[in-house]
PDB file of N, CA and C in Angstrom:
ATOM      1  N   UNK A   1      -1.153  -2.385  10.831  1.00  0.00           N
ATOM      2  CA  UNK A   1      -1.233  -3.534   9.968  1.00  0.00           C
ATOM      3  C   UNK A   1       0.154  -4.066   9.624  1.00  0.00           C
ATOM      4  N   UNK A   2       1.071  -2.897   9.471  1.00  0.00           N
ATOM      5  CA  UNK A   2       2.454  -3.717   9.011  1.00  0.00           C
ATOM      6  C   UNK A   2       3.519  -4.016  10.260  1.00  0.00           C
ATOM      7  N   UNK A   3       2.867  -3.543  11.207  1.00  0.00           N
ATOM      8  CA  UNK A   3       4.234  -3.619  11.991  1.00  0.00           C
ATOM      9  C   UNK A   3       3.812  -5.602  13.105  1.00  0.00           C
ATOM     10  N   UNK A   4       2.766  -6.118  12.846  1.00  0.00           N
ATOM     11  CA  UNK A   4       2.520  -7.592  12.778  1.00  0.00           C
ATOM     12  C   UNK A   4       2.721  -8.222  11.799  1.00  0.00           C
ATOM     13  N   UNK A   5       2.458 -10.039  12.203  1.00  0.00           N
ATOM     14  CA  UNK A   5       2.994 -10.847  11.050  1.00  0.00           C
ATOM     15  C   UNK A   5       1.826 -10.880  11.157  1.00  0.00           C
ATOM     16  N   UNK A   6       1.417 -11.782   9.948  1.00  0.00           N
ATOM     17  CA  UNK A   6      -0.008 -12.199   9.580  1.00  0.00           C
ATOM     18  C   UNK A   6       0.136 -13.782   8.407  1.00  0.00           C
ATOM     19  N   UNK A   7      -0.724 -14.745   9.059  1.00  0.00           N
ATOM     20  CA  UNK A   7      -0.556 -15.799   7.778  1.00  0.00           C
ATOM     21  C   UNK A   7      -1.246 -15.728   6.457  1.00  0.00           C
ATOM     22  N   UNK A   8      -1.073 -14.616   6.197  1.00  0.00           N
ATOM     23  CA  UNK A   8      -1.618 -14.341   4.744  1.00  0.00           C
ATOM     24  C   UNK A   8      -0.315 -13.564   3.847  1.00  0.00           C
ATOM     25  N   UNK A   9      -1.064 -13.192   3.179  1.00  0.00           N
ATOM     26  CA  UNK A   9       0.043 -11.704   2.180  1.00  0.00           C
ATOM     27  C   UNK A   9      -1.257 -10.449   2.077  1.00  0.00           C
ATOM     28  N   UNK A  10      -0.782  -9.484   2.551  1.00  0.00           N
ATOM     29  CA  UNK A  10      -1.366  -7.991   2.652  1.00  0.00           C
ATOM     30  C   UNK A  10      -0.766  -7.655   1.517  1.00  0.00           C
ATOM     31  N   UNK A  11      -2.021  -6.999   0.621  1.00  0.00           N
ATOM     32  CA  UNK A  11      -1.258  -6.407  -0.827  1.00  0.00           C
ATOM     33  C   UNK A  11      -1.949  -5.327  -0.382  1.00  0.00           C
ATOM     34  N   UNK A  12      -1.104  -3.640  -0.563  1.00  0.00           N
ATOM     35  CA  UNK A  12      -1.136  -2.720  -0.273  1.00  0.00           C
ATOM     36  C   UNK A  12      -1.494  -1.702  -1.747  1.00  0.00           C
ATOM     37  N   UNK A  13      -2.321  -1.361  -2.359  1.00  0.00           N
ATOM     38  CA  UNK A  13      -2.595  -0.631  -3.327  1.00  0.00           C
ATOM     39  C   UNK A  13      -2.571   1.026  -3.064  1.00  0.00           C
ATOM     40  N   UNK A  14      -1.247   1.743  -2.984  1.00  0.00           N
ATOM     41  CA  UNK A  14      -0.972   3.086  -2.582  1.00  0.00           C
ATOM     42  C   UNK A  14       0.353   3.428  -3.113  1.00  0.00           C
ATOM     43  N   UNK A  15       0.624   4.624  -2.743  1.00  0.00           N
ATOM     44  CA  UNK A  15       1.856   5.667  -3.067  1.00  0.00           C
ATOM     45  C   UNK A  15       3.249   4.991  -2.348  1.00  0.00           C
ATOM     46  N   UNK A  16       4.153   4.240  -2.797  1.00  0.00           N
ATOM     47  CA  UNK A  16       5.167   3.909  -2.197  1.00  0.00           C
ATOM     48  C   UNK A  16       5.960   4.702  -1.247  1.00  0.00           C
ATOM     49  N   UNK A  17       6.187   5.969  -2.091  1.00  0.00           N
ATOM     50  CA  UNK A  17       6.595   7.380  -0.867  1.00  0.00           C
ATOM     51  C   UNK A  17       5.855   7.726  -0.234  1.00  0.00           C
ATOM     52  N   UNK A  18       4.659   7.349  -0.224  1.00  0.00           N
ATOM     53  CA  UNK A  18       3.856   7.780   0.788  1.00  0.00           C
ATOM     54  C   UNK A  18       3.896   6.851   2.057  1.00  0.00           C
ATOM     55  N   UNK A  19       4.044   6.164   1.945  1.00  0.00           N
ATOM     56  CA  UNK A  19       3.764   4.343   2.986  1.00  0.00           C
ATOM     57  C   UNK A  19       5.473   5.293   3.532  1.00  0.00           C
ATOM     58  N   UNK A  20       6.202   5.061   2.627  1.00  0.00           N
ATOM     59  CA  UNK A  20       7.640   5.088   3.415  1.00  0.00           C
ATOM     60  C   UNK A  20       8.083   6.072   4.384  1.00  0.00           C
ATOM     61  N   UNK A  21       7.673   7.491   3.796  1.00  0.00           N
ATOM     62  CA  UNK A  21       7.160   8.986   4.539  1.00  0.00           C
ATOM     63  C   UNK A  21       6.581   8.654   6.003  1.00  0.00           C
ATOM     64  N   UNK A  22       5.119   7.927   6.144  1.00  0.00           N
ATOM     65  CA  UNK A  22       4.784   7.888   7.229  1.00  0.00           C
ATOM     66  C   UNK A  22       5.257   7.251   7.766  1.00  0.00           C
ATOM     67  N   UNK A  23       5.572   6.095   7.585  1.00  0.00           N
ATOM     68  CA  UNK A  23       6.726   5.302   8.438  1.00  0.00           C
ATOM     69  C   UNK A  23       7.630   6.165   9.057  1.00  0.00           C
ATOM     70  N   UNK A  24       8.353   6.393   8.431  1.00  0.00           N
ATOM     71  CA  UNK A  24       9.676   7.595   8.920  1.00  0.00           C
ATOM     72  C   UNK A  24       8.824   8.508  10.040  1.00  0.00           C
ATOM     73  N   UNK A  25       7.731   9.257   9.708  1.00  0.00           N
ATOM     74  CA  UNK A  25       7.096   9.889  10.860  1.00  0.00           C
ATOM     75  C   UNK A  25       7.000   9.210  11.813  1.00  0.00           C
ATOM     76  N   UNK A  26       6.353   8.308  11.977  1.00  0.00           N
ATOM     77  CA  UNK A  26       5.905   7.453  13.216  1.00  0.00           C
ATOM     78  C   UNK A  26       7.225   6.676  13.677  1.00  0.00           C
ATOM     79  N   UNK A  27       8.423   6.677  13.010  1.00  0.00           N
ATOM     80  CA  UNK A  27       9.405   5.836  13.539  1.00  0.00           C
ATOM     81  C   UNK A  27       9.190   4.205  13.650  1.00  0.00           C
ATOM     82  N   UNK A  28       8.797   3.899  12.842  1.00  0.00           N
ATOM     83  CA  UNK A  28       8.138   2.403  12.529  1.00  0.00           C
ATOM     84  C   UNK A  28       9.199   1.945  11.111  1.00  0.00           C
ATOM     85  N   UNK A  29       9.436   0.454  11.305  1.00  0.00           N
ATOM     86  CA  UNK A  29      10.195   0.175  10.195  1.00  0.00           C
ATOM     87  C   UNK A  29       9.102  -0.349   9.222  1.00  0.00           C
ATOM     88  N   UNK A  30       9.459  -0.382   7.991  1.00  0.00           N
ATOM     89  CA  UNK A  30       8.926  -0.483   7.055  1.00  0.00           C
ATOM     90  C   UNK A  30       9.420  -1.094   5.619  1.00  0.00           C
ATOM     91  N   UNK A  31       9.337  -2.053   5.463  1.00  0.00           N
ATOM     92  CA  UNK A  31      10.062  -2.660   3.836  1.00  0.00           C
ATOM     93  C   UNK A  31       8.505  -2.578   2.940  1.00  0.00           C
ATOM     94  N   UNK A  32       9.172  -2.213   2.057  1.00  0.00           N
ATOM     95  CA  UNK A  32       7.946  -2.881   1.114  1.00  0.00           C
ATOM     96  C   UNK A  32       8.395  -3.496  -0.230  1.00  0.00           C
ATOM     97  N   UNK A  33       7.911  -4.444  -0.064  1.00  0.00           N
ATOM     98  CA  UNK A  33       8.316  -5.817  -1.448  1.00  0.00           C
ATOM     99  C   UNK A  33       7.331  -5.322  -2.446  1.00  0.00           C
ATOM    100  N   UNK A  34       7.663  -6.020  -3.850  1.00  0.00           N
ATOM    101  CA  UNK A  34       6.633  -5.634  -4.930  1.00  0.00           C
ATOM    102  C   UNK A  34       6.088  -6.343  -5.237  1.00  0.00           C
ATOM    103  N   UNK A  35       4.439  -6.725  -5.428  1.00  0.00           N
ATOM    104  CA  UNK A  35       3.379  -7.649  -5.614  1.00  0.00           C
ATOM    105  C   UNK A  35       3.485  -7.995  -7.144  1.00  0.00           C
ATOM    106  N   UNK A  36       3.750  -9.494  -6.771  1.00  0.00           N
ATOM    107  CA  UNK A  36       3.764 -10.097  -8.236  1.00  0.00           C
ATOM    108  C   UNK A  36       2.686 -11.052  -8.676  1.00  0.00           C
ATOM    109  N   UNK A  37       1.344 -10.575  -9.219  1.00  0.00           N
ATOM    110  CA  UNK A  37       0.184 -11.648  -9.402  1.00  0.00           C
ATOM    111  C   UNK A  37       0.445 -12.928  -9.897  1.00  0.00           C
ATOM    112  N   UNK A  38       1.898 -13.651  -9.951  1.00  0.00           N
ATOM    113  CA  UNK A  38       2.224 -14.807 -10.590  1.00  0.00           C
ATOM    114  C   UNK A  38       2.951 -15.155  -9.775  1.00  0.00           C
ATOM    115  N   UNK A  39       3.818 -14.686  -8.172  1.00  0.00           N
ATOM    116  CA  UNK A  39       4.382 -15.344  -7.681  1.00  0.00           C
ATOM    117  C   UNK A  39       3.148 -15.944  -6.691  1.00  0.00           C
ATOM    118  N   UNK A  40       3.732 -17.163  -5.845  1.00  0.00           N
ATOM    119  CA  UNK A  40       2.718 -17.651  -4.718  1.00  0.00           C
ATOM    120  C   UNK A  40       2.541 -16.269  -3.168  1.00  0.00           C
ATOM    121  N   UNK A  41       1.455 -16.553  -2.817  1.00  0.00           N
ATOM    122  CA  UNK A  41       1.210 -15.589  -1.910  1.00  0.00           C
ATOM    123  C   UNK A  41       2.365 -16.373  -0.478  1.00  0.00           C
ATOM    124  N   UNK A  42       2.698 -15.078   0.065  1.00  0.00           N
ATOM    125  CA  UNK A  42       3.561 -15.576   1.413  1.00  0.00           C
ATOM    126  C   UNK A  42       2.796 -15.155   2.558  1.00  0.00           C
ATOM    127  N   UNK A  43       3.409 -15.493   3.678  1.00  0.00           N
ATOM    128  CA  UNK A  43       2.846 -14.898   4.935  1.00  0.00           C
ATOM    129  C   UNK A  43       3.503 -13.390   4.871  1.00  0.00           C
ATOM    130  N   UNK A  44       3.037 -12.617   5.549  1.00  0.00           N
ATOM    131  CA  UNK A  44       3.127 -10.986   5.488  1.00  0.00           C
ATOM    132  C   UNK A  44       4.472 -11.541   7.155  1.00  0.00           C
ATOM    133  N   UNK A  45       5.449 -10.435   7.003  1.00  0.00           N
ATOM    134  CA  UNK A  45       6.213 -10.492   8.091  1.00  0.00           C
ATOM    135  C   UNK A  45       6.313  -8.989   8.858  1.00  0.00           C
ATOM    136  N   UNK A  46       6.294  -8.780  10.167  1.00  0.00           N
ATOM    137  CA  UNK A  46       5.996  -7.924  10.564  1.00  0.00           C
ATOM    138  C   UNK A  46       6.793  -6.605   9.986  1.00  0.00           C
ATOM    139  N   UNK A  47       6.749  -5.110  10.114  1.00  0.00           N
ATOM    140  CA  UNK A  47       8.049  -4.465   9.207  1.00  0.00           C
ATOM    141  C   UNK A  47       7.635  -4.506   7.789  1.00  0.00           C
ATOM    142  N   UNK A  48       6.650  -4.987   6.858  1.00  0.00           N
ATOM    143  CA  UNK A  48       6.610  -5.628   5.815  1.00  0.00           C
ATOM    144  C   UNK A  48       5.108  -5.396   5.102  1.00  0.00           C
ATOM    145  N   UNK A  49       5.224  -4.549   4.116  1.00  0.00           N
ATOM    146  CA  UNK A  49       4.158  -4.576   3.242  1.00  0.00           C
ATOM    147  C   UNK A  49       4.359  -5.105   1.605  1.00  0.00           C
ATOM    148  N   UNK A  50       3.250  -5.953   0.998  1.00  0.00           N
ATOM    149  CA  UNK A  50       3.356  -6.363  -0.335  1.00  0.00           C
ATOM    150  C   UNK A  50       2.957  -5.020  -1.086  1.00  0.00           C
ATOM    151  N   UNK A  51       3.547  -4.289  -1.786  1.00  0.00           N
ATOM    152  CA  UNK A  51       2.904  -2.741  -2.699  1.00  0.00           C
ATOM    153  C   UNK A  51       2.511  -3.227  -4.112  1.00  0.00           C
ATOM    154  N   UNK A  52       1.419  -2.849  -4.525  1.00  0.00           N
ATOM    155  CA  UNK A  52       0.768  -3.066  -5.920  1.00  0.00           C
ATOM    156  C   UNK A  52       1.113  -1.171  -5.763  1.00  0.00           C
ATOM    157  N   UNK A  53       2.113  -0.506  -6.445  1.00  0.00           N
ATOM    158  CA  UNK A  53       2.313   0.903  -6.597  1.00  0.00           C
ATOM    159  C   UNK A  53       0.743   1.652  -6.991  1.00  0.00           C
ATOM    160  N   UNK A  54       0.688   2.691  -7.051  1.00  0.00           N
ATOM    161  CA  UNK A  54      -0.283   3.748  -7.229  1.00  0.00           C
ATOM    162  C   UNK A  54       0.299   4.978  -6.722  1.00  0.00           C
ATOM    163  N   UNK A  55       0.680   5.813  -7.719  1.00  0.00           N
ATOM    164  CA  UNK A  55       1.364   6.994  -7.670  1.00  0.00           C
ATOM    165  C   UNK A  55       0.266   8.027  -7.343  1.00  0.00           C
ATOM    166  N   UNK A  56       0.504   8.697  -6.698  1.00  0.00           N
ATOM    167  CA  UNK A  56       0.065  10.181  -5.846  1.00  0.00           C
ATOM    168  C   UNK A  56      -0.682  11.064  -6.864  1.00  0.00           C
ATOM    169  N   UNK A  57      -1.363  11.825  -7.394  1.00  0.00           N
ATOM    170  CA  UNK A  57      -1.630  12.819  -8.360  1.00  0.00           C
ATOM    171  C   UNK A  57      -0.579  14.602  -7.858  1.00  0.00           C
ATOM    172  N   UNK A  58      -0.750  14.432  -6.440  1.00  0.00           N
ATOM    173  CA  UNK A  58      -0.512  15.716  -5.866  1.00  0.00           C
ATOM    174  C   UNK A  58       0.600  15.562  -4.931  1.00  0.00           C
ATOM    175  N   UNK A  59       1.346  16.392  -4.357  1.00  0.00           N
ATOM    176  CA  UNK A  59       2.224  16.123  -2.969  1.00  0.00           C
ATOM    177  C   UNK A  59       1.106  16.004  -1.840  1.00  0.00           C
ATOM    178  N   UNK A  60       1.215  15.322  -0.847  1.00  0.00           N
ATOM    179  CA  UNK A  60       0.334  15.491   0.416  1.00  0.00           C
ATOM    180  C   UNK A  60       1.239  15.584   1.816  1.00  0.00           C
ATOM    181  N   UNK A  61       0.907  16.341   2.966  1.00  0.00           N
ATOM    182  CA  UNK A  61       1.043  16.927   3.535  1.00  0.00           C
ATOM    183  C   UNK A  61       0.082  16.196   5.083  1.00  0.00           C
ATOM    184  N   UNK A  62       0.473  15.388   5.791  1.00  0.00           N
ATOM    185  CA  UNK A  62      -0.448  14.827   6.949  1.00  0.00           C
ATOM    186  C   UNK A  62      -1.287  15.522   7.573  1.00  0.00           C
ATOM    187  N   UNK A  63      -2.509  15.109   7.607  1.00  0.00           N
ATOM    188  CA  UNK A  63      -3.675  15.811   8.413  1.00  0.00           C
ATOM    189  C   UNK A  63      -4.165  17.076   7.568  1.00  0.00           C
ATOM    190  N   UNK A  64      -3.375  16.981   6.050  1.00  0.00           N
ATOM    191  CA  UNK A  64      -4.512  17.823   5.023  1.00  0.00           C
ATOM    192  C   UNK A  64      -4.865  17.499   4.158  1.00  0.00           C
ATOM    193  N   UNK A  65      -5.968  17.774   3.947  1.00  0.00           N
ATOM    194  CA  UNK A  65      -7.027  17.454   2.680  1.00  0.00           C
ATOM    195  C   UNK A  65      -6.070  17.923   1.495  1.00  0.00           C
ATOM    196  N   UNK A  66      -6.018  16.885   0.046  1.00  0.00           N
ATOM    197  CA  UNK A  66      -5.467  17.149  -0.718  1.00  0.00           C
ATOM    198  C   UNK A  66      -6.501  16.877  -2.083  1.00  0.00           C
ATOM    199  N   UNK A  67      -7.532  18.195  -2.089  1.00  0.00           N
ATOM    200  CA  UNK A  67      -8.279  17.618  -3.211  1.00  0.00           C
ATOM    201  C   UNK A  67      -7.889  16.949  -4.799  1.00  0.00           C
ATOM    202  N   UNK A  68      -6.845  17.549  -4.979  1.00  0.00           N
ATOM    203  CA  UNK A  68      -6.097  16.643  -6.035  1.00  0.00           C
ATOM    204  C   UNK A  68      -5.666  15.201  -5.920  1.00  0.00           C
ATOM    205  N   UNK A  69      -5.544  14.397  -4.705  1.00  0.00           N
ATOM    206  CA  UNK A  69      -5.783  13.200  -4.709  1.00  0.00           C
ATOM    207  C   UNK A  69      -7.054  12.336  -5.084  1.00  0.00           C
ATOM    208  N   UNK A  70      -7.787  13.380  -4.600  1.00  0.00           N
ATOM    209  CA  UNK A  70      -9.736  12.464  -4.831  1.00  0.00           C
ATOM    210  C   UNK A  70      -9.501  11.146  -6.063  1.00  0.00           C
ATOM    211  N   UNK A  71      -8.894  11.518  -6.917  1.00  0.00           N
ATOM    212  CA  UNK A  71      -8.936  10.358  -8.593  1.00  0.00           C
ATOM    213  C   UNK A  71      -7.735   8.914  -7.722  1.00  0.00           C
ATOM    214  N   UNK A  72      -6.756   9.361  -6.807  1.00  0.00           N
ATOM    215  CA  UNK A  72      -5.651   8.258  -6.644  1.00  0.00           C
ATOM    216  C   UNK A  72      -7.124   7.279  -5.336  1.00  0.00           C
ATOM    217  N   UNK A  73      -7.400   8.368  -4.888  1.00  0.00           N
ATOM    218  CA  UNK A  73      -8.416   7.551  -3.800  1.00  0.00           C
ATOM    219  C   UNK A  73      -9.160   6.612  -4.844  1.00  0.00           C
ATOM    220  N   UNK A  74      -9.829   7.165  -5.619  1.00  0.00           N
ATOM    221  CA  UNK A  74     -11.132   6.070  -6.633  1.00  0.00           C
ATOM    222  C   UNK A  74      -9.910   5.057  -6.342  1.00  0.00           C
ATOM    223  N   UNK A  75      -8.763   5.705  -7.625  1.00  0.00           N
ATOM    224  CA  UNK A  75      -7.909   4.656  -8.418  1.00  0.00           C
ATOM    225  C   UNK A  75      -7.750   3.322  -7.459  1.00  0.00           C
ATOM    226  N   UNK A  76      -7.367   3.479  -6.396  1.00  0.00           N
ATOM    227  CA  UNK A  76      -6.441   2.621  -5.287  1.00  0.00           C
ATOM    228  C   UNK A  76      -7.659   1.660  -4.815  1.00  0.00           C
ATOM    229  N   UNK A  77      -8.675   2.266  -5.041  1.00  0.00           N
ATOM    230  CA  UNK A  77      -9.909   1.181  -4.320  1.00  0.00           C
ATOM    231  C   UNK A  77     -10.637   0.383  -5.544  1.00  0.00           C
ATOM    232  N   UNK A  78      -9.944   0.835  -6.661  1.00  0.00           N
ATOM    233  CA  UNK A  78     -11.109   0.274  -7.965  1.00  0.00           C
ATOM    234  C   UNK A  78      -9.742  -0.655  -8.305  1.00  0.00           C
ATOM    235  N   UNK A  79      -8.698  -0.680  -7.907  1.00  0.00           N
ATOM    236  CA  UNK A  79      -7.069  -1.270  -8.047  1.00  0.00           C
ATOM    237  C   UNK A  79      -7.852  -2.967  -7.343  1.00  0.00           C
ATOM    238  N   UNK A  80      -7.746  -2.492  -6.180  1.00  0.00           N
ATOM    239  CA  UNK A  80      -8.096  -3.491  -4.643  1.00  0.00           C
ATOM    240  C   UNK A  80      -9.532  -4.274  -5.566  1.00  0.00           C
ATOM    241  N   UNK A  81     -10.529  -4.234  -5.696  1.00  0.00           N
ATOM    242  CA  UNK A  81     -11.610  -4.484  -5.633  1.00  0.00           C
ATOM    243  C   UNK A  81     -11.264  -5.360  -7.446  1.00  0.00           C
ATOM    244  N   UNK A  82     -10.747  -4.939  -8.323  1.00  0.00           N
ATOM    245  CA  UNK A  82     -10.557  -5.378  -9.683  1.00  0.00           C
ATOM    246  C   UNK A  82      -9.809  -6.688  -8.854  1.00  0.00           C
ATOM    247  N   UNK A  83      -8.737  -6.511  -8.529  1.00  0.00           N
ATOM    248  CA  UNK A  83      -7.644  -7.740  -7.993  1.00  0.00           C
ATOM    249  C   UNK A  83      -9.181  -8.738  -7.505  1.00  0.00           C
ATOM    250  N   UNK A  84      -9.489  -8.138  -6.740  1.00  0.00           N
ATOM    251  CA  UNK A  84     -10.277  -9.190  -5.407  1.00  0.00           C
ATOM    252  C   UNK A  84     -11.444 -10.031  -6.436  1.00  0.00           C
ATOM    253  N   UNK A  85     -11.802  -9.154  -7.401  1.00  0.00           N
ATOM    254  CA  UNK A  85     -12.480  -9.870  -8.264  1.00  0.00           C
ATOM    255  C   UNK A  85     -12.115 -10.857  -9.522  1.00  0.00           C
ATOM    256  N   UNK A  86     -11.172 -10.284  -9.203  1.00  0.00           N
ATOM    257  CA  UNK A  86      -9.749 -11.426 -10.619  1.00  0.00           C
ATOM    258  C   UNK A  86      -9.520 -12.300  -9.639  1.00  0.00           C
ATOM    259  N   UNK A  87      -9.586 -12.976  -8.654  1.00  0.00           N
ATOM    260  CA  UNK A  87      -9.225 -13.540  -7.618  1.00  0.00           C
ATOM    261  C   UNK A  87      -7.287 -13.399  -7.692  1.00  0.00           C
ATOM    262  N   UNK A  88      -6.672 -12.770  -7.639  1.00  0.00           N
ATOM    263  CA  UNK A  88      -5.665 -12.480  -6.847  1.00  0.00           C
ATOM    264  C   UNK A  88      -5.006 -12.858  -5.371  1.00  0.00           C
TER     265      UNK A  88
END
C-alpha cells in the first residue's frame, strides 16, 4: 500500500514503530506524516503513509502472536471506523 502513489490520502491507524520496524525489515522506504483532521486531504505519495498514532500495548515480534495486543487490534479498527463515520 505505501510503496505506490494513490489519488487519495491513506490514513494509517497503528503503532508508528511498528510501520517503521517493518519497513526496515523488508528494506522498503517509508515516511510517515501525521494526520491532521483539519488539514485538506492530499494525494498519498509512494514511500508515504498518513499515521493517526496508536501505541502498541506489548513489544511484538513478526510472525508471533502477541496476545497482549488483542485491545490495540479492537482500538485501531474502532479508531478507523469512528473517523469513517465522522466523515474524515
Amino acid at each position: 500500500l505505501a510503496q505506490r502513489e494513490w489519488p487519495v490520502e491513506l490514513v494509517v491507524c497503528a503503532d508508528a514503530t511498528l510501520l517503521t520496524n517493518r519497513a526496515a525489515m523488508l528494506g522498503l522506504p517509508l515516511t510517515l506524516r501525521p494526520y491532521s483532521p483539519n488539514s485538506p486531504a492530499q494525494p498519498q505519495t509512494a514511500g508515504t503513509l498518513t499515521l493517526l498514532p496508536v501505541a502498541l500495548r506489548a513489544p511484538v515480534t513478526a510472525g508471533q502472536l502477541a496476545v497482549e495486543n488483542g485491545h490495540y487490534v479492537v482500538e485501531t479498527l474502532a479508531r478507523a471506523c469512528d473517523g469513517c463515520l465522522n466523515g474524515e
